[in-house]
Amino acid sequence: MSSPVKMGIVGLGRWAKVLTRAVAGKSDQLQIIAGYSRSQAKRDEFEKEFGVLGVPDMQTLLSNPDIRGVILTVPNEQHWPLAEMVAKAGKHVYTEKPIAQTLEEGLRIEALEKQYGITVTVGHSARLMAGIRIIKEHIDRGELGRVAFMEANFSNERALELTPQMWRWYKARAPGGNLSQLCIHQFDVLHMLGGPVTEVSSMSSKLSPVGAEVDDQSMNVIRFADGKLGYVGSSWTSPGIFSVRVFGAKGLMHYEIDFGTWDTPHLLHKNSVLYIQRGKNGWAKREDIPVPESDMFRAELEMFAGSCASGKPGELTAHNGNVAVAMVDAALRSIEKNGQAVKVADILAETRKRAGL
């Protein structure tokens, strides 16, 4: 790209600031030039902090011919209607994960690509962490041998902080609690590392004393198309951790970060662990692997800029985003069926039929 792709951003809260900090003055591939929030105070604050022009309404942002893509950092239930508005205006869409509040809306967002000739990028940034990419490289080179099992955990204490004033308190807005808020990240990571997923079997519990509607503990077993198994666990009442472990015939790899640096991913490498363990000598054969500095948020927005410039979807596709939501829906149905395995393809097919897609 000879010049930065100009973008707008909608929803100017905490996460909009995290993403804007990741690229402001740090990326030559994109520039955020306009922002919209219904709150005048938020528009003024955002403009003061980042120098991004606050506009009074969506139409002003979408009518700007210089803007080629729009970043949506709004509550989940607003993803679909705003994505449709952006696509109708001929702009490319970036939406935070999950792709939408429901799988039906996510599939409708995916359909916008063909309908309006735009691309959709979904912010599943966890797969872009340097440690995750290194594990993927080792798998692809065959250094772990045949991979048979994967496990992942994403936990933090935020269910202890929920109040009725927060949207995550409610089942309808945060299905499964930490299942849709945390496990969905790891569903996408294991999908990327392990390939197509056929079914999910899950159980959950509610142990936080605050009284929220949502569950806050989750255990999920997934089966891949090639027969290997995976496990994703999450506690929403525990100090934060994000970890992934992959087991192969020739070795295993483990990656773990300090969740406290999640919002500042350029610092993750300073407090992370990555190692490979080969052969049968256990600890003696464990090799630490240096984790290079990276920034998953800048990387995902630069992927979005590339899609805006080329008109072609990147790695963070609407399809991958919908697979992650379908895995959540399969897990929720499995919980209702006392842990019975539920096929992801059935969830996708039923939802497409219901949506008329």
PDB file of C-alpha atoms in Angstrom, residues 11 16 20 47 58 67 69 74 100 104 136 169 177 184 212 219 235 253 279 302 315-316 320:
ATOM      1  CA  GLY A  11     -18.188   3.094  19.560  1.00  0.00           C
ATOM      2  CA  ALA A  16     -11.841   1.658  20.844  1.00  0.00           C
ATOM      3  CA  THR A  20      -6.496   3.131  18.434  1.00  0.00           C
ATOM      4  CA  GLU A  47     -10.801  13.595  19.735  1.00  0.00           C
ATOM      5  CA  MET A  58     -23.241   7.623  11.235  1.00  0.00           C
ATOM      6  CA  ILE A  67     -12.979   6.291   4.521  1.00  0.00           C
ATOM      7  CA  GLY A  69     -13.254   0.704   6.185  1.00  0.00           C
ATOM      8  CA  VAL A  74     -19.882  -1.543  19.996  1.00  0.00           C
ATOM      9  CA  ALA A 100     -22.443 -10.927  16.254  1.00  0.00           C
ATOM     10  CA  GLU A 104     -27.943 -16.051  12.669  1.00  0.00           C
ATOM     11  CA  LYS A 136       1.553 -23.191  14.455  1.00  0.00           C
ATOM     12  CA  TRP A 169     -24.748 -10.008  33.771  1.00  0.00           C
ATOM     13  CA  GLY A 177     -21.120 -16.170  30.534  1.00  0.00           C
ATOM     14  CA  ILE A 184     -14.666 -18.259  22.282  1.00  0.00           C
ATOM     15  CA  ALA A 212     -25.508 -12.827  37.889  1.00  0.00           C
ATOM     16  CA  MET A 219     -15.345 -27.187  30.568  1.00  0.00           C
ATOM     17  CA  SER A 235     -12.982 -20.000  35.302  1.00  0.00           C
ATOM     18  CA  MET A 253       4.576 -27.160  23.310  1.00  0.00           C
ATOM     19  CA  GLY A 279      11.513 -37.064  23.522  1.00  0.00           C
ATOM     20  CA  GLU A 302      -3.304  -4.074   9.525  1.00  0.00           C
ATOM     21  CA  GLU A 315      -7.186 -14.679   7.726  1.00  0.00           C
ATOM     22  CA  LEU A 316      -9.669 -13.212  10.226  1.00  0.00           C
ATOM     23  CA  ASN A 320     -13.898 -18.319  11.043  1.00  0.00           C
TER      24      ASN A 320
END
